[in-house]
Coordinates of C-alpha atoms in Angstrom, one line a residue:
Chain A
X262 CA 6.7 11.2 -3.1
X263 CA 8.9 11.5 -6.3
X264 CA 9.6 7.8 -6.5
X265 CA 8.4 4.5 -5.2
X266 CA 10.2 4.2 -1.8
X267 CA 10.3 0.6 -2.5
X268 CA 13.8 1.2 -4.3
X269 CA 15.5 3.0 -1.2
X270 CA 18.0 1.4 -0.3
X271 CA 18.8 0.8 3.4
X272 CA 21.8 2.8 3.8
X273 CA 20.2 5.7 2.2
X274 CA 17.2 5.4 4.8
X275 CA 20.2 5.3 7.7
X276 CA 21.4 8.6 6.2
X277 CA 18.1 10.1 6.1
X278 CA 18.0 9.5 10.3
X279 CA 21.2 11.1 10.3
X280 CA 20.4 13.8 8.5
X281 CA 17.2 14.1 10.0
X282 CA 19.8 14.6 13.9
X283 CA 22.1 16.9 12.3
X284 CA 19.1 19.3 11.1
X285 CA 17.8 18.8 15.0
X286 CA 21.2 20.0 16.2
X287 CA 21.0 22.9 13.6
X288 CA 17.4 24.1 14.7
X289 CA 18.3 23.8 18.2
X290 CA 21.6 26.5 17.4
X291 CA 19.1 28.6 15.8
X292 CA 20.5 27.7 12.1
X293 CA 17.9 28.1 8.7
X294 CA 19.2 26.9 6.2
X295 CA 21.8 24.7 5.4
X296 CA 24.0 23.6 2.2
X297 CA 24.0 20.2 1.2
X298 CA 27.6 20.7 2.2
X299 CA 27.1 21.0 5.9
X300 CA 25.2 18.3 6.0
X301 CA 27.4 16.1 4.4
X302 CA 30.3 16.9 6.5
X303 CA 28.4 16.3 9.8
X304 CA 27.2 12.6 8.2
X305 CA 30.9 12.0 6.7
X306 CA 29.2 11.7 3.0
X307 CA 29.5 14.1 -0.1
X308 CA 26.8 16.7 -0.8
X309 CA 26.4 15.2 -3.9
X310 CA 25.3 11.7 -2.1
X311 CA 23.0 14.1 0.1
X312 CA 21.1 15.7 -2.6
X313 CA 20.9 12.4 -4.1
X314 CA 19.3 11.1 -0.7
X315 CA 17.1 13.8 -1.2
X316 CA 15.8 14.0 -4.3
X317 CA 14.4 10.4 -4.0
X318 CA 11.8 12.1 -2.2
X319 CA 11.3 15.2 -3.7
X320 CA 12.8 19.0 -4.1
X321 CA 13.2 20.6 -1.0
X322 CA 16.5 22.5 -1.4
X323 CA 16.7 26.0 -3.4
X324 CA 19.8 26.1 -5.3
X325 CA 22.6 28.2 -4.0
X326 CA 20.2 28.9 -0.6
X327 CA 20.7 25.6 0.8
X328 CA 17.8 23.9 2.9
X329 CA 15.3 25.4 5.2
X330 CA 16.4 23.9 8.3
X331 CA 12.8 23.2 10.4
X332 CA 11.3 22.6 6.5
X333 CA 13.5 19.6 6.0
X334 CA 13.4 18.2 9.7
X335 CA 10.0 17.6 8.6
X336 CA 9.6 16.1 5.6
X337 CA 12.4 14.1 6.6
X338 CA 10.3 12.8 9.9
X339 CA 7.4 12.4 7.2
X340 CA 9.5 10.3 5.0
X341 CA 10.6 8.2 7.4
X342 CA 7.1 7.6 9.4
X343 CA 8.3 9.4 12.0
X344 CA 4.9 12.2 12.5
X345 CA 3.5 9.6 14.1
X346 CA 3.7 7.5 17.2
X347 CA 4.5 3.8 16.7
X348 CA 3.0 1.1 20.0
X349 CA 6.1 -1.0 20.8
X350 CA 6.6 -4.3 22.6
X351 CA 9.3 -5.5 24.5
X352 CA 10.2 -9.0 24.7
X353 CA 12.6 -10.0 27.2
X354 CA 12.7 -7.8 30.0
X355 CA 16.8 -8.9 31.5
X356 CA 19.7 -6.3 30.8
X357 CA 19.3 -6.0 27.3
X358 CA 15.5 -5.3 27.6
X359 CA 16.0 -3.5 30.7
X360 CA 18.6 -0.9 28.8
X361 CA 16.3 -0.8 25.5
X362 CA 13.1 0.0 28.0
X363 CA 15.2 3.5 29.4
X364 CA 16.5 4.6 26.2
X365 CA 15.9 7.9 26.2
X366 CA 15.3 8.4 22.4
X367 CA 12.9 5.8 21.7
X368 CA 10.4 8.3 23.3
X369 CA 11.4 11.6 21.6
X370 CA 11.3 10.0 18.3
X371 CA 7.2 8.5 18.8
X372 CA 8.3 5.1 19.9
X373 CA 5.8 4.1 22.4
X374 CA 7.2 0.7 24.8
X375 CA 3.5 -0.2 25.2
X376 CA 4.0 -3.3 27.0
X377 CA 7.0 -5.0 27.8
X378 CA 6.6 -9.4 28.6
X379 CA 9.1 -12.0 30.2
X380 CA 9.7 -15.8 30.9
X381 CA 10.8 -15.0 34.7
X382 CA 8.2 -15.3 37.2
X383 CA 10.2 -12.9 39.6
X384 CA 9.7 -10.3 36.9
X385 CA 6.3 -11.1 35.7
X386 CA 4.2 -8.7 37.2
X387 CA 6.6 -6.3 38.0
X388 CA 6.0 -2.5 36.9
X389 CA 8.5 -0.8 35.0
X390 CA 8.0 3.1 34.9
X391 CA 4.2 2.2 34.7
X392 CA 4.4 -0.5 32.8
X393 CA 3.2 -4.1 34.3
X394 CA 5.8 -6.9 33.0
X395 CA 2.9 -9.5 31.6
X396 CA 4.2 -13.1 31.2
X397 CA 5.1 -14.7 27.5
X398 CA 2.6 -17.3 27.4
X399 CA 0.3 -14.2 26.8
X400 CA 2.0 -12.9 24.1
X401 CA -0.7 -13.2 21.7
X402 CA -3.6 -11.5 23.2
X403 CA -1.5 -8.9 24.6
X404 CA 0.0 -7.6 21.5
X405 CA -3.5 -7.9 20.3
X406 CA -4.9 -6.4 23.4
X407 CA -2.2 -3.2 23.0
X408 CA -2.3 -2.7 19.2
X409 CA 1.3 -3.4 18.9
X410 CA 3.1 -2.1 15.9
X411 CA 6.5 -3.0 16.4
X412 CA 8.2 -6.1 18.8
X413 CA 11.8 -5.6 20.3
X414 CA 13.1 -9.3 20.9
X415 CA 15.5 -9.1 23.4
X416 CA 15.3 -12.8 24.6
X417 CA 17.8 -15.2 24.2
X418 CA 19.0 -17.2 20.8
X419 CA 17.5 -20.8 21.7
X420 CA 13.9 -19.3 22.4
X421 CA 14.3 -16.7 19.3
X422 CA 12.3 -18.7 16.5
X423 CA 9.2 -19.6 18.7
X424 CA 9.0 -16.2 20.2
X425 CA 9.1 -14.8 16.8
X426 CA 7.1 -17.0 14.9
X427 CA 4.2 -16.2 17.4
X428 CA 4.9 -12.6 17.3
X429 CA 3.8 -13.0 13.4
X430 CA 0.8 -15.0 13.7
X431 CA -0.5 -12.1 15.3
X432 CA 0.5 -10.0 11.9
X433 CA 3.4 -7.9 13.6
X434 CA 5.0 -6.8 10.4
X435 CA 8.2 -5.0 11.8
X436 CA 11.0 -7.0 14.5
X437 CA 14.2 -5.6 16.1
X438 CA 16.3 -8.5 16.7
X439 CA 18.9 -8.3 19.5
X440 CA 19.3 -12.3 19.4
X441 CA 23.0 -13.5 17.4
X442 CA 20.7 -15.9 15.0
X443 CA 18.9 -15.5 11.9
X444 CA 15.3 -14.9 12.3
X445 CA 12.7 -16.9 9.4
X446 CA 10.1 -14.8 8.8
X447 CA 7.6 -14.6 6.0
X448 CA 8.2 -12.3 3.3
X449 CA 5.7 -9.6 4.3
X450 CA 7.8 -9.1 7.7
X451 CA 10.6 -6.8 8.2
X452 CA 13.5 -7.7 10.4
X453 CA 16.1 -5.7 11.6
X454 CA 19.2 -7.2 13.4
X455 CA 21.7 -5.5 16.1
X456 CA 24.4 -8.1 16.5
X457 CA 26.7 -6.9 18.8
X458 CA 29.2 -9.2 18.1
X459 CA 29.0 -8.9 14.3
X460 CA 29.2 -5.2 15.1
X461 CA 33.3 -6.3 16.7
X462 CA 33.8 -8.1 13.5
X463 CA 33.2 -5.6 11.3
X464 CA 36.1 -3.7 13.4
X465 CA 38.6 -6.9 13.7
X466 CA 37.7 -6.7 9.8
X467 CA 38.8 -3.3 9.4
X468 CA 42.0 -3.7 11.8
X469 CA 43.1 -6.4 10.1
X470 CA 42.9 -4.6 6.9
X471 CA 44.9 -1.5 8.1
X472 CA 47.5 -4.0 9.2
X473 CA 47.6 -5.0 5.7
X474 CA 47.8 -1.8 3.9
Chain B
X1009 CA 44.1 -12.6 -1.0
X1010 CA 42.9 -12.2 -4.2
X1011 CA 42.0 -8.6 -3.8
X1012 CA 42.8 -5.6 -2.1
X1013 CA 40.6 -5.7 1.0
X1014 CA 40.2 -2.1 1.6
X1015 CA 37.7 -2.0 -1.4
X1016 CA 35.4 -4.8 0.3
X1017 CA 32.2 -2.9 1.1
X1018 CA 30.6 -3.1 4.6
X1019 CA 27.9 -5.0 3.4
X1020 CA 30.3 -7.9 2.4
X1021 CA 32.1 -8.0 5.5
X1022 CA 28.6 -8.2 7.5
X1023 CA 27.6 -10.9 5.0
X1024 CA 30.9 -12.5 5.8
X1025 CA 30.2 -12.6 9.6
X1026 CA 26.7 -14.0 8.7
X1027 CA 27.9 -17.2 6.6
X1028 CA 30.2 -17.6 9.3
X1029 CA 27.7 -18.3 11.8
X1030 CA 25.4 -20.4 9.3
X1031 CA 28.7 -21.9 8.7
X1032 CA 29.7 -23.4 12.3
X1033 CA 25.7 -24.8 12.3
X1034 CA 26.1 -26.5 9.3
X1035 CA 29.4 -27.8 10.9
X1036 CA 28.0 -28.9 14.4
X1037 CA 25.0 -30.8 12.6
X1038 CA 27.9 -32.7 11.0
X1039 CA 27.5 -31.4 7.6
X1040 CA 30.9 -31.4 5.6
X1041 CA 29.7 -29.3 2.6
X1042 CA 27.5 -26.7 1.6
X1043 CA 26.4 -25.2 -1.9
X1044 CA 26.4 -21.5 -2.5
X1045 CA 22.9 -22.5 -2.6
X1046 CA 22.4 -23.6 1.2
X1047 CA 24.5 -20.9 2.1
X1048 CA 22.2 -18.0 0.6
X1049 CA 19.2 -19.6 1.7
X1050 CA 20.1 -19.5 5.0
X1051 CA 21.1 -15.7 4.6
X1052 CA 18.4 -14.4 2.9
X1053 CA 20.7 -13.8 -0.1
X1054 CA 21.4 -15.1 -3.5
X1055 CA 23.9 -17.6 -4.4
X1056 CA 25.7 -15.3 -6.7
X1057 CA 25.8 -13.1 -3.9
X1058 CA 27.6 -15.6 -2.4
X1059 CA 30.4 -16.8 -4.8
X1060 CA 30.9 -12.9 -5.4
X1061 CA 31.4 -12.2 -1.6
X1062 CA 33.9 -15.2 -1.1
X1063 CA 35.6 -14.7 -4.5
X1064 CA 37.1 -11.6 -3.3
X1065 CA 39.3 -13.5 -1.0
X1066 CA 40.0 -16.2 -3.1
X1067 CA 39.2 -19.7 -4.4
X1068 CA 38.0 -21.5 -1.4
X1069 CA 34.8 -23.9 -3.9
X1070 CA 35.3 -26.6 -6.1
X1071 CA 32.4 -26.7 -9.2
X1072 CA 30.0 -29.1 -8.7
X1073 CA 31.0 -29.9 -5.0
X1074 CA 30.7 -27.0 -3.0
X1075 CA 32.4 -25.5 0.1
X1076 CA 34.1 -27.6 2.7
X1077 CA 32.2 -26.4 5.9
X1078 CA 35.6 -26.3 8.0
X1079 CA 37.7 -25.0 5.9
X1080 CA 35.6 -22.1 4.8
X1081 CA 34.9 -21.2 8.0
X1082 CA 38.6 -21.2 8.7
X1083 CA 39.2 -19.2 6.3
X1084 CA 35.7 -17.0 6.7
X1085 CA 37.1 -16.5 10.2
X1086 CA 40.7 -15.2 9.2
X1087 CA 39.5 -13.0 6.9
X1088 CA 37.3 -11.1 9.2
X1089 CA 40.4 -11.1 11.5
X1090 CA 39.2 -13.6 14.2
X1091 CA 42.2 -16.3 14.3
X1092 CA 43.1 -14.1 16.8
X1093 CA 42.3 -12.4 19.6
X1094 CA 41.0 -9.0 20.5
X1095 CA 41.8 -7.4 24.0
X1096 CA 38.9 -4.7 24.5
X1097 CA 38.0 -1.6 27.3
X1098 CA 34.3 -1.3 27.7
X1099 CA 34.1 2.5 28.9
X1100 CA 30.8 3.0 30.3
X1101 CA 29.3 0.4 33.2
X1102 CA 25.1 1.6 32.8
X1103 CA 22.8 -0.4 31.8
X1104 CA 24.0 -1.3 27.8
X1105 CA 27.5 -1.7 29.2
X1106 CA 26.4 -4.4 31.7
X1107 CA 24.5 -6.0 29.1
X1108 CA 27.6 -5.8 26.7
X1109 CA 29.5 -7.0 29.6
X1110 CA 27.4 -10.2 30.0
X1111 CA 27.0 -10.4 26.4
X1112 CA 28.1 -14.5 25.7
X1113 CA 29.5 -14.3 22.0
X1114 CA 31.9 -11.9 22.2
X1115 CA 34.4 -14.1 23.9
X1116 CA 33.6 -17.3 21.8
X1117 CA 34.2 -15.1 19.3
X1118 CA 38.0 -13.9 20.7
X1119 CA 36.6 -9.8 21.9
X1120 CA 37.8 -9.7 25.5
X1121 CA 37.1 -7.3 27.7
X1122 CA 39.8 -6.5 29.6
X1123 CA 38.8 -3.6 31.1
X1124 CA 35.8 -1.8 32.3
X1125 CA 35.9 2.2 32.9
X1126 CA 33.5 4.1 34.9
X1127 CA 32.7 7.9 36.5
X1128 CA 30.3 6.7 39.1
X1129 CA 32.4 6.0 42.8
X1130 CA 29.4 3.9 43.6
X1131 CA 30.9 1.7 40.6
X1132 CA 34.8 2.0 40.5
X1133 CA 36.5 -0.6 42.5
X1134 CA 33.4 -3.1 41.8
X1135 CA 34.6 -6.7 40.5
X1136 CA 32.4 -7.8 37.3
X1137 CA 33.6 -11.1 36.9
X1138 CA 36.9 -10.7 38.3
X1139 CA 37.7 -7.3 36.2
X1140 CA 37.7 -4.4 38.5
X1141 CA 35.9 -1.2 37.4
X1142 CA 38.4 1.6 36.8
X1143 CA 37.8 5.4 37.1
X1144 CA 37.5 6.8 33.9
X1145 CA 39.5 9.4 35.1
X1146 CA 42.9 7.2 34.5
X1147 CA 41.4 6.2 30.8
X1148 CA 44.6 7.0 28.6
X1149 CA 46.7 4.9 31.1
X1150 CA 44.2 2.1 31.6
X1151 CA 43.8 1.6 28.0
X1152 CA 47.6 1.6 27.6
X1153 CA 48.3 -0.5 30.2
X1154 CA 46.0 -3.2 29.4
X1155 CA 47.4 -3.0 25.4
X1156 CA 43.5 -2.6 24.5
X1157 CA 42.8 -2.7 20.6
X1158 CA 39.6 -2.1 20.5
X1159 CA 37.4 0.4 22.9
X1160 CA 33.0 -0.4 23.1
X1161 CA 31.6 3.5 24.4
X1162 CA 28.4 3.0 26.3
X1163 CA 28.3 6.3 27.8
X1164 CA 25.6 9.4 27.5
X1165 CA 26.1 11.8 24.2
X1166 CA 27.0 14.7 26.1
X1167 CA 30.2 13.1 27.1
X1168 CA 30.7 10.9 24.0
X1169 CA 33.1 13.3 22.0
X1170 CA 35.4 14.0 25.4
X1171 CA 35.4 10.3 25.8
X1172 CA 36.5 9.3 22.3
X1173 CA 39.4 12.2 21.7
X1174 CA 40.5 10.6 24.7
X1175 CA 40.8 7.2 23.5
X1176 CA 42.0 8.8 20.2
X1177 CA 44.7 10.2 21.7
X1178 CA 46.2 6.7 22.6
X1179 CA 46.7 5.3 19.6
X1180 CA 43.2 3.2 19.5
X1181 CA 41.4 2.6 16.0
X1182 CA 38.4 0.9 16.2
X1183 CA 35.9 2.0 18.0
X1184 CA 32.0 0.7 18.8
X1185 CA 29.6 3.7 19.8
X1186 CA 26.3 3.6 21.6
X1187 CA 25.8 6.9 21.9
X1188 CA 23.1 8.6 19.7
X1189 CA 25.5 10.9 18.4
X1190 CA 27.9 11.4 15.0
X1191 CA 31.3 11.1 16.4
X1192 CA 34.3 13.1 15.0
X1193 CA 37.5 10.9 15.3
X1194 CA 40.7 11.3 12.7
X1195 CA 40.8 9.6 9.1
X1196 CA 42.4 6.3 10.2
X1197 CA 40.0 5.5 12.9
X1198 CA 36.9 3.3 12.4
X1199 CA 33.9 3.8 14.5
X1200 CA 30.9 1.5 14.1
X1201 CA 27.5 3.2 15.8
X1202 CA 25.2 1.0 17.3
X1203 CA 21.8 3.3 17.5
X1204 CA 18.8 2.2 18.5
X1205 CA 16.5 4.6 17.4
X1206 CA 18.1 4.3 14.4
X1207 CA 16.9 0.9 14.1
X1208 CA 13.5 1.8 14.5
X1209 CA 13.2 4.4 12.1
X1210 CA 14.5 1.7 9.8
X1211 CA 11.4 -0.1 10.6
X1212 CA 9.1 3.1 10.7
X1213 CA 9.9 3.8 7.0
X1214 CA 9.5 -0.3 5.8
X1215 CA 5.8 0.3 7.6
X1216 CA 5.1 3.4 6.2
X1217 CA 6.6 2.0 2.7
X1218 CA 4.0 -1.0 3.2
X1219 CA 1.1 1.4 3.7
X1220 CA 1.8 3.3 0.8
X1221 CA 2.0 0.1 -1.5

């Protein structure tokens, strides 16, 4: 690595998964090499912002010959942990959960739902594609028991901060939030948060704005 | 407004959504006023962060005393657009667009979904919750009809692009995608992506990034 990936930025590691599915789609036409041009028109950024992504992380372009297509795919899955397969749990196995569980591209990119854990007795036991739905209360020693790397929380806002809370006393470092609150964690722990409704505002933002212009 | 709002980064505006909701929890514990302080804390930023985000919009603090918890979020909530209310076609009913569907804040937070478009016949004609499912077939009059503003896609990536030239094509601006997939829309449309995987590999990288401390 050329630099301490501390000092990435989170919107630069977003572009880095973007580039890494235009690259895909380039590989899969049969493409080799591409300009920092192409792939900046795919992501809607400038070249110059993609071979500043890039060279965070090291050279991989040859100038005026562009980027070796399956080359860059690579380091790219490298960079972002991705040559490896990560064990995820589910929490919270109603429509949310159920939706996350059959998401086709968890699986393609190496995440793993190892184990997926509810509240509802009716589901509790349950299999899912294989999977046996384990009740909450064993949260612990089953994320233990499955050497959990990552927890989905896909349970509901009022029971957020205790499900979370024992998620890390187990030393789960990484969260996907799907609950509208915000989650305290200690400092070692990432959380990511998909707010669907923040998601709206962010558009009712930018309406509003156009209807200022 | 104190400044042109079309320069407020996205960043902001999702900050903005944030305080709002740390807001109305200050304001149903009966709290009156809040520092820039309180708010950060609550937000995992810093309270500079916090008078810089809010002073682009104007002087809502007074030194020494702090923000009036109603009014700010009054004024939080126009500024994001949300005095109003948004009418909204949910085109896709799988599994994320019952989810969405159910999903509680969007209507407390004035997104309604007026519609609900699907290509299954097993679906089409269904109620959910007194909206009837619409053949996505009739999609450009639908969304006409029912004066939508703002149109949620939960359909698979193959269709996606099909899917949003249509919604394009009738005057619709805003736009939240769930498919895994760039999509290619005209200058003065916004499109917010919801990916999943995307999140993860978020995630993968912070754990990787940990390792390599």
């Amino acid at each position: 690595m050329a630099a301490s990936p501390q000092k990435v930025s989170e919107s630069t590691v977003r572009r880095l998964s973007l580039y890494l599915r235009f690259l895909e789609e380039f590989e899969e036409k049969g493409v080799t090499t591409v300009s920092s041009e192409e792939l900046a028109g795919r992501g809607g950024t400038t070249a110059a912002q993609v071979r500043k992504d890039l060279s965070i992380f090291g050279s991989f372009g040859k100038r005026g010959l562009g980027y070796a297509v399956p080359l860059l795919g690579r380091e790219i899955r490298r960079i972002l942990g991705l040559s490896r397969s990560w064990r995820v749990a589910l929490v919270g196995a109603g429509r949310i959960g159920a939706a996350l569980f059959e998401y086709p591209n968890f699986r393609t990119r190496g995440f793993r739902i190892v184990t997926v854990l509810d509240h509802d007795p009716k589901k509790v036991g349950r299999l899912w594609d294989g999977t046996r739905i384990r009740h909450v209360d064993t949260l612990e020693e089953t994320l233990r028991e499955t050497k959990v790397d990552i927890a989905i929380l896909a349970v509901p806002e009022e029971v957020v901060q205790d499900v979370v809370d024992r998620v890390v006393s187990v030393e789960i470092k990484a969260i996907l939030n799907f609950a509208p609150t915000q989650l305290r964690v200690p400092n070692d722990v990432v959380v990511n948060d998909v707010n669907m409704a923040m998601e709206l505002e962010a558009l009712s933002f930018a309406l509003v704005n156009r209807a200022l212009r």
